[in-house]
Every structure is written in structure tokens, then in C-alpha cells.
Tab-separated table of C-alpha atoms in Angstrom:
chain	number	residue	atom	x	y	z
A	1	UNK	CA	0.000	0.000	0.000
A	2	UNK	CA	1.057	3.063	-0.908
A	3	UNK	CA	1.244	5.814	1.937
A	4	UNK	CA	1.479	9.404	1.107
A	5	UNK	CA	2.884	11.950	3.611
A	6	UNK	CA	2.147	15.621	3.497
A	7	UNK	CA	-1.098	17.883	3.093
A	8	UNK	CA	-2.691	19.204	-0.307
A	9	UNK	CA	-1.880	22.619	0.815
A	10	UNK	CA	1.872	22.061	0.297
A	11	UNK	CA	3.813	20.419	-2.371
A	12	UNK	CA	2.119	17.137	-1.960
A	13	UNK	CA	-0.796	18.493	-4.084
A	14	UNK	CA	1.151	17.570	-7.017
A	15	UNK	CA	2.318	13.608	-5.404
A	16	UNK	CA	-1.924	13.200	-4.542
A	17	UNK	CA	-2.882	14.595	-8.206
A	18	UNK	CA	-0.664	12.219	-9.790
A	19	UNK	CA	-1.980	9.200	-7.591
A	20	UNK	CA	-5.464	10.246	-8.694
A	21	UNK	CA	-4.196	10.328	-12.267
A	22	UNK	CA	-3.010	6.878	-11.791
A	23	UNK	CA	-6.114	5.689	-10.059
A	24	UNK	CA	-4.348	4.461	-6.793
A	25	UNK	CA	-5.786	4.131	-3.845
A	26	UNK	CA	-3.281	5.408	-1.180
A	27	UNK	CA	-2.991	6.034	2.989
A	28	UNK	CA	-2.624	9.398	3.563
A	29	UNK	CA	-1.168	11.441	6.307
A	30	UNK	CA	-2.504	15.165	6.441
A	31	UNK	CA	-0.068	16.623	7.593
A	32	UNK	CA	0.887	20.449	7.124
A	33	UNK	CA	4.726	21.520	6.462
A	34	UNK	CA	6.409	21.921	10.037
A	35	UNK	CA	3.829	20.012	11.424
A	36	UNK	CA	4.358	18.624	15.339
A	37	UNK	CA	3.905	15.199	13.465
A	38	UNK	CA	6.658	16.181	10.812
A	39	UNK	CA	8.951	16.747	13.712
A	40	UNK	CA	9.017	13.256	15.485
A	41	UNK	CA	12.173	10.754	15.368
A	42	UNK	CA	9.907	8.678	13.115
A	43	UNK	CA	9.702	10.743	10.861
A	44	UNK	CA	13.326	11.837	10.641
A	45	UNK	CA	13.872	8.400	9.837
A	46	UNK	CA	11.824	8.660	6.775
A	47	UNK	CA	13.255	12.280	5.420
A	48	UNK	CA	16.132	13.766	7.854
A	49	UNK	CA	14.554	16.818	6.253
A	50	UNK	CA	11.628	17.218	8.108
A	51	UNK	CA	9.882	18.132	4.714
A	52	UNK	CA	6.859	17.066	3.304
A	53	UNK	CA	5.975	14.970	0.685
A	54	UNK	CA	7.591	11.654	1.525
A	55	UNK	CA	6.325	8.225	-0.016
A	56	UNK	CA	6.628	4.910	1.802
A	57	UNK	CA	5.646	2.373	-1.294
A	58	UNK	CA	5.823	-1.089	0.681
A	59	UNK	CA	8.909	-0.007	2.135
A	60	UNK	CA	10.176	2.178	-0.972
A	61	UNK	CA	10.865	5.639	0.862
A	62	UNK	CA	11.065	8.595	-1.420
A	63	UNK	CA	10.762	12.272	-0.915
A	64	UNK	CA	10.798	15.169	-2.882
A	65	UNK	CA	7.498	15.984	-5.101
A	66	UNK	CA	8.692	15.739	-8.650
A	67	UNK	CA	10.912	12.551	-8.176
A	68	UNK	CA	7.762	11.139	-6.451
A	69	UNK	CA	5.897	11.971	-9.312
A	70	UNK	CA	8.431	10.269	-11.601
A	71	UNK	CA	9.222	7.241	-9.938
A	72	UNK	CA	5.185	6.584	-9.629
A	73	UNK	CA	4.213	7.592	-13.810
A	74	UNK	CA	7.343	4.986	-14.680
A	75	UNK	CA	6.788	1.761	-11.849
A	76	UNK	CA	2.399	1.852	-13.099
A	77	UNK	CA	3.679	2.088	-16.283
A	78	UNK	CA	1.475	5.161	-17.378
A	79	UNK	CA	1.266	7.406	-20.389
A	80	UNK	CA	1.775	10.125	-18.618
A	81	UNK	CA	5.645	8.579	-18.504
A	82	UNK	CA	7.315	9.709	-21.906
A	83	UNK	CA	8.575	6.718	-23.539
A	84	UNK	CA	10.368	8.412	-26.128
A	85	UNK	CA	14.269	9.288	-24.827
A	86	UNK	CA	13.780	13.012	-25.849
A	87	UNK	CA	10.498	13.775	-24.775
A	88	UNK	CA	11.794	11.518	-21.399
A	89	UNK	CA	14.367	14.442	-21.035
A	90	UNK	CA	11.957	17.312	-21.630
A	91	UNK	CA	10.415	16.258	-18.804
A	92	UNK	CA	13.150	16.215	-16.356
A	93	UNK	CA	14.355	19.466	-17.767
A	94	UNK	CA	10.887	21.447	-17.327
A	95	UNK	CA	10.741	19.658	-14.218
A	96	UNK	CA	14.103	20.946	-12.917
A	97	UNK	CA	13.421	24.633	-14.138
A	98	UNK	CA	10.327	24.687	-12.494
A	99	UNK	CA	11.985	24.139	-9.305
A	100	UNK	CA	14.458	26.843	-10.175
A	101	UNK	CA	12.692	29.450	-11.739
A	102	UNK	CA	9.136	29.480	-10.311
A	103	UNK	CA	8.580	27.228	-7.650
A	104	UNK	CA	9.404	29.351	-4.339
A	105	UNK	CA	9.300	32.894	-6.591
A	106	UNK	CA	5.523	32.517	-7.212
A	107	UNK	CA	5.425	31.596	-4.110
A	108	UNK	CA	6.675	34.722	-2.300
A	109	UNK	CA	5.159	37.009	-4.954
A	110	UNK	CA	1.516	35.716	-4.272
A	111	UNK	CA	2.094	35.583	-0.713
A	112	UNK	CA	3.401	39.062	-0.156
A	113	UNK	CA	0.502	40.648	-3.116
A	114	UNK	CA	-2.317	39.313	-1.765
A	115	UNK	CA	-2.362	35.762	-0.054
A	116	UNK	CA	-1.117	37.284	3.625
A	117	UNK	CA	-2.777	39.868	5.746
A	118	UNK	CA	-2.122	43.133	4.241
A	119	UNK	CA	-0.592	43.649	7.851
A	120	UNK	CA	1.940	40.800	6.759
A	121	UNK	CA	2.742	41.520	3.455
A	122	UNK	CA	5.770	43.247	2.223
A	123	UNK	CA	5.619	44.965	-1.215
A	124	UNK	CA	9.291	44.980	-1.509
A	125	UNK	CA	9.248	40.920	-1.558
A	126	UNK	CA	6.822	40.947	-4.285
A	127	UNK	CA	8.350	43.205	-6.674
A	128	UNK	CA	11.694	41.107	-6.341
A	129	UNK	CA	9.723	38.215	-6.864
A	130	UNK	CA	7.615	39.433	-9.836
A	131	UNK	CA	11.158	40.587	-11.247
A	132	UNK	CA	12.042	36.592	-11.508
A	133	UNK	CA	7.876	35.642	-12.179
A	134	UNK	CA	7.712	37.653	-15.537
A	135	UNK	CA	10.443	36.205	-17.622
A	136	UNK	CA	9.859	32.558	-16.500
A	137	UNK	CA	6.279	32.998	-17.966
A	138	UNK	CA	7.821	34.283	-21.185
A	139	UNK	CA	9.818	31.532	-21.529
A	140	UNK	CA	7.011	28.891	-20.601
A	141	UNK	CA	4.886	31.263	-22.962
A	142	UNK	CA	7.473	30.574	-25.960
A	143	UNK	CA	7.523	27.128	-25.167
A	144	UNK	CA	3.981	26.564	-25.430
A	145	UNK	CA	3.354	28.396	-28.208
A	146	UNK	CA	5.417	25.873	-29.989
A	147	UNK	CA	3.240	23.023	-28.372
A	148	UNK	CA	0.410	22.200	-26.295
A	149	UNK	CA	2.130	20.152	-23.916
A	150	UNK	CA	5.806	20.496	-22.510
A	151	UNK	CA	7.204	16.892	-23.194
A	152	UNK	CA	5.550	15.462	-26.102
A	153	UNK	CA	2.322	15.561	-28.077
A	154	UNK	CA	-0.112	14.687	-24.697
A	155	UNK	CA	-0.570	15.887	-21.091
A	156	UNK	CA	2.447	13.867	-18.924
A	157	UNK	CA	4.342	14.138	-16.023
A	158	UNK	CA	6.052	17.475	-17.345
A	159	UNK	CA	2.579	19.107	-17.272
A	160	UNK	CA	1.682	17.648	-13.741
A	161	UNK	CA	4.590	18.941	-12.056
A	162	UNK	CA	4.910	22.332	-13.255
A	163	UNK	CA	1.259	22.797	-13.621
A	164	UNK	CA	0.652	21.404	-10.258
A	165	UNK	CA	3.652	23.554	-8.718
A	166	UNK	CA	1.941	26.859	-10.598
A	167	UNK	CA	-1.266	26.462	-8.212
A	168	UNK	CA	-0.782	29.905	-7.401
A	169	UNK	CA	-0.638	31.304	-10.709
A	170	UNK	CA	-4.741	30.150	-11.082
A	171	UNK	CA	-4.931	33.304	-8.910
A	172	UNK	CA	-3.016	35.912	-10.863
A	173	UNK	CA	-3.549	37.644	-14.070
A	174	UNK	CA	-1.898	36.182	-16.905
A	175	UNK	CA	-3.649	38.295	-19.752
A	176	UNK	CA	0.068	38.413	-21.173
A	177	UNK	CA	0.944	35.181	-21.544
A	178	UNK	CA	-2.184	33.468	-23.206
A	179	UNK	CA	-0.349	30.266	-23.892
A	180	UNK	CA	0.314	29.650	-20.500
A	181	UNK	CA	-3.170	30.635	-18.951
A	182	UNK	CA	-4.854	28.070	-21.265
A	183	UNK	CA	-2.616	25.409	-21.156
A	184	UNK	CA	-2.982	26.001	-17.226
A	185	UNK	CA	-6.522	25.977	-17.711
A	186	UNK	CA	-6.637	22.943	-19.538
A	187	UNK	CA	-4.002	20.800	-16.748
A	188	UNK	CA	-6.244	22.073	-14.302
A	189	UNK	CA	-9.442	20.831	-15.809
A	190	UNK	CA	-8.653	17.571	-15.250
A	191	UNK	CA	-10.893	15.131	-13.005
A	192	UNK	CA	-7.970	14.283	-10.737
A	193	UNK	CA	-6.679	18.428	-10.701
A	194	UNK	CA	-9.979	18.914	-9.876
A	195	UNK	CA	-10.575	16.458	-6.731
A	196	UNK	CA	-6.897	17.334	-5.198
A	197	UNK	CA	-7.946	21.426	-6.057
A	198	UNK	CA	-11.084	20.418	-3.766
A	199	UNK	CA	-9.107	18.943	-1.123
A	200	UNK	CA	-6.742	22.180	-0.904
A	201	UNK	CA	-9.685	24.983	-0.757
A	202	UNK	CA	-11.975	22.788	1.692
């Protein structure tokens, strides 16, 4: 049995969307980042990290969100695993800028524009942030203006993970980058986006 660790308001919205893409059933563990529960010697064990998502896959322990995602597309042998070497490799690499270009940036710029208490916020945190926001859209904009999907001709683990990482963007006006809102719109309009989407904004 597969047991997912980690709350749909954190990075392991993208590990439960691509379980429901898969059509696995799962044990889950609810837990919010810095959790008390993410702070015991058990769980140390599991990721000396402290961070959430972690996998235990009949004894299989894994953390980190996109590997996750990875190593479960490739061992249930889905389509949404590129089986052509190239479009393999576009997925790691979107993948890997994702994590580099947007992942905590969109982060901090929706935070500190309008997620926090206006008490909390601090405009000079979003303007840095929108300053590294803006040209990662125009290069995902570029990209997808070439193709529908980042890794191949269909929807795969490339689209999950940066589409599921971008979960802030559905909140932000991307009138510039057209591309990028519909592809987003059309990633997110899928029957397992849609059930893990529920789970975050219950």
C-alpha cells in the first residue's frame, strides 16, 4: 500500500494529483509543512529533512514531489511517462526549471501581493519576486506556443509537475501570456486536478 505523507496545501498536491491520475488508492497522512507530526524521530527516519511529501511504497521511501511523481508515472507504467528518450528528457528538464525558476518565486510574490494579511505583506518581496515571475512565464509562454504540452504531443508528467507547482498562478492575471493561462486551464481541468484542487480549498 502506498502511503502518502504531506497535506494538499503544500507540495504534496502535485504527489496526490498524480496518484489520482493513476487511479491508486493510497494512505494518507494530512499533515501540514512543520507540522508537530513532521517533527518526530519517526519521521526523521523517513526524510532527515523534516519536509513534506515523503512516499513509503511497501517499504520504498522517497521524498521530494517531482521525483515522487516520476518514480510513480514509470513503476504503473502510465502514459503520462514519456517513452520516447527526448520527450523523457523534456520532462526532467521542465521539471528541474520549475523548481528553479518558479517554484518558491511565485510563491513569495503571491504571498506578499495578496495571499497574507495586508498587515503581513511586504511589497518589496513581491516586486523582487515578480522581477524573476515575468520572464519565466515568457519563456514557458514561448515554449507553449510551440506546443500544447511540454514533453511530447499529450498531457504527462512534465505538465503535472509544473502545472501542479503553478497552483498559485490560477490566482493571478496572466492576460500576457495566453499560452500559459490556457494550457494552465486545460491541466487544471482535469478530473484528478480537480478532486486534489477540492481537497486544498476545503
Amino acid at each position: 500500500m502506498l502511503r502518502i505523507y504531506g497535506s494538499a496545501n503544500s507540495r504534496t498536491l502535485r504527489v496526490i494529483w498524480m496518484a489520482g491520475e493513476l487511479g491508486i488508492s493510497f494512505e494518507h497522512k494530512d499533515w501540514l509543512p512543520r507540522a508537530p507530526e513532521t517533527r518526530t524521530p519517526e519521521f526523521h527516519a523517513l526524510n532527515p529533512n523534516y519536509r513534506v511529501p515523503v512516499i513509503d511504497d511497501d517499504g520504498f521511501v522517497l521524498s521530494e514531489s517531482m521525483a515522487i511523481n516520476f518514480y510513480l508515472a514509470k513503476k504503473h507504467g502510465s502514459a503520462l511517462y514519456p517513452a520516447d528518450a527526448r520527450h523523457e528528457a523534456l520532462a526532467l528538464q521542465w521539471s528541474l526549471w520549475e523548481t528553479d525558476r518558479l517554484d518558491r518565486q511565485i510563491v513569495n510574490y503571491v504571498r506578499h501581493s495578496s495571499a497574507l494579511p495586508e498587515a503581513e505583506r511586504k511589497p518589496e518581496m513581491a516586486a523582487a519576486a515578480w522581477k524573476e515571475v515575468a520572464p519565466a512565464l515568457d519563456v514557458l509562454e514561448t515554449a507553449l506556443t510551440k506546443s500544447e504540452w511540454l514533453a511530447g504531443p499529450v498531457f504527462s508528467v512534465a505538465d503535472l509537475n509544473v502545472a501542479g507547482a503553478l497552483y498559485r498562478a490560477l490566482t493571478i492575471d496572466l492576460g500576457k501570456w495566453p499560452q500559459v493561462q490556457a494550457w494552465l486551464n486545460r491541466c487544471w481541468a482535469r478530473p484528478a486536478a480537480k478532486q486534489v484542487r477540492a481537497m486544498r480549498e476545503k
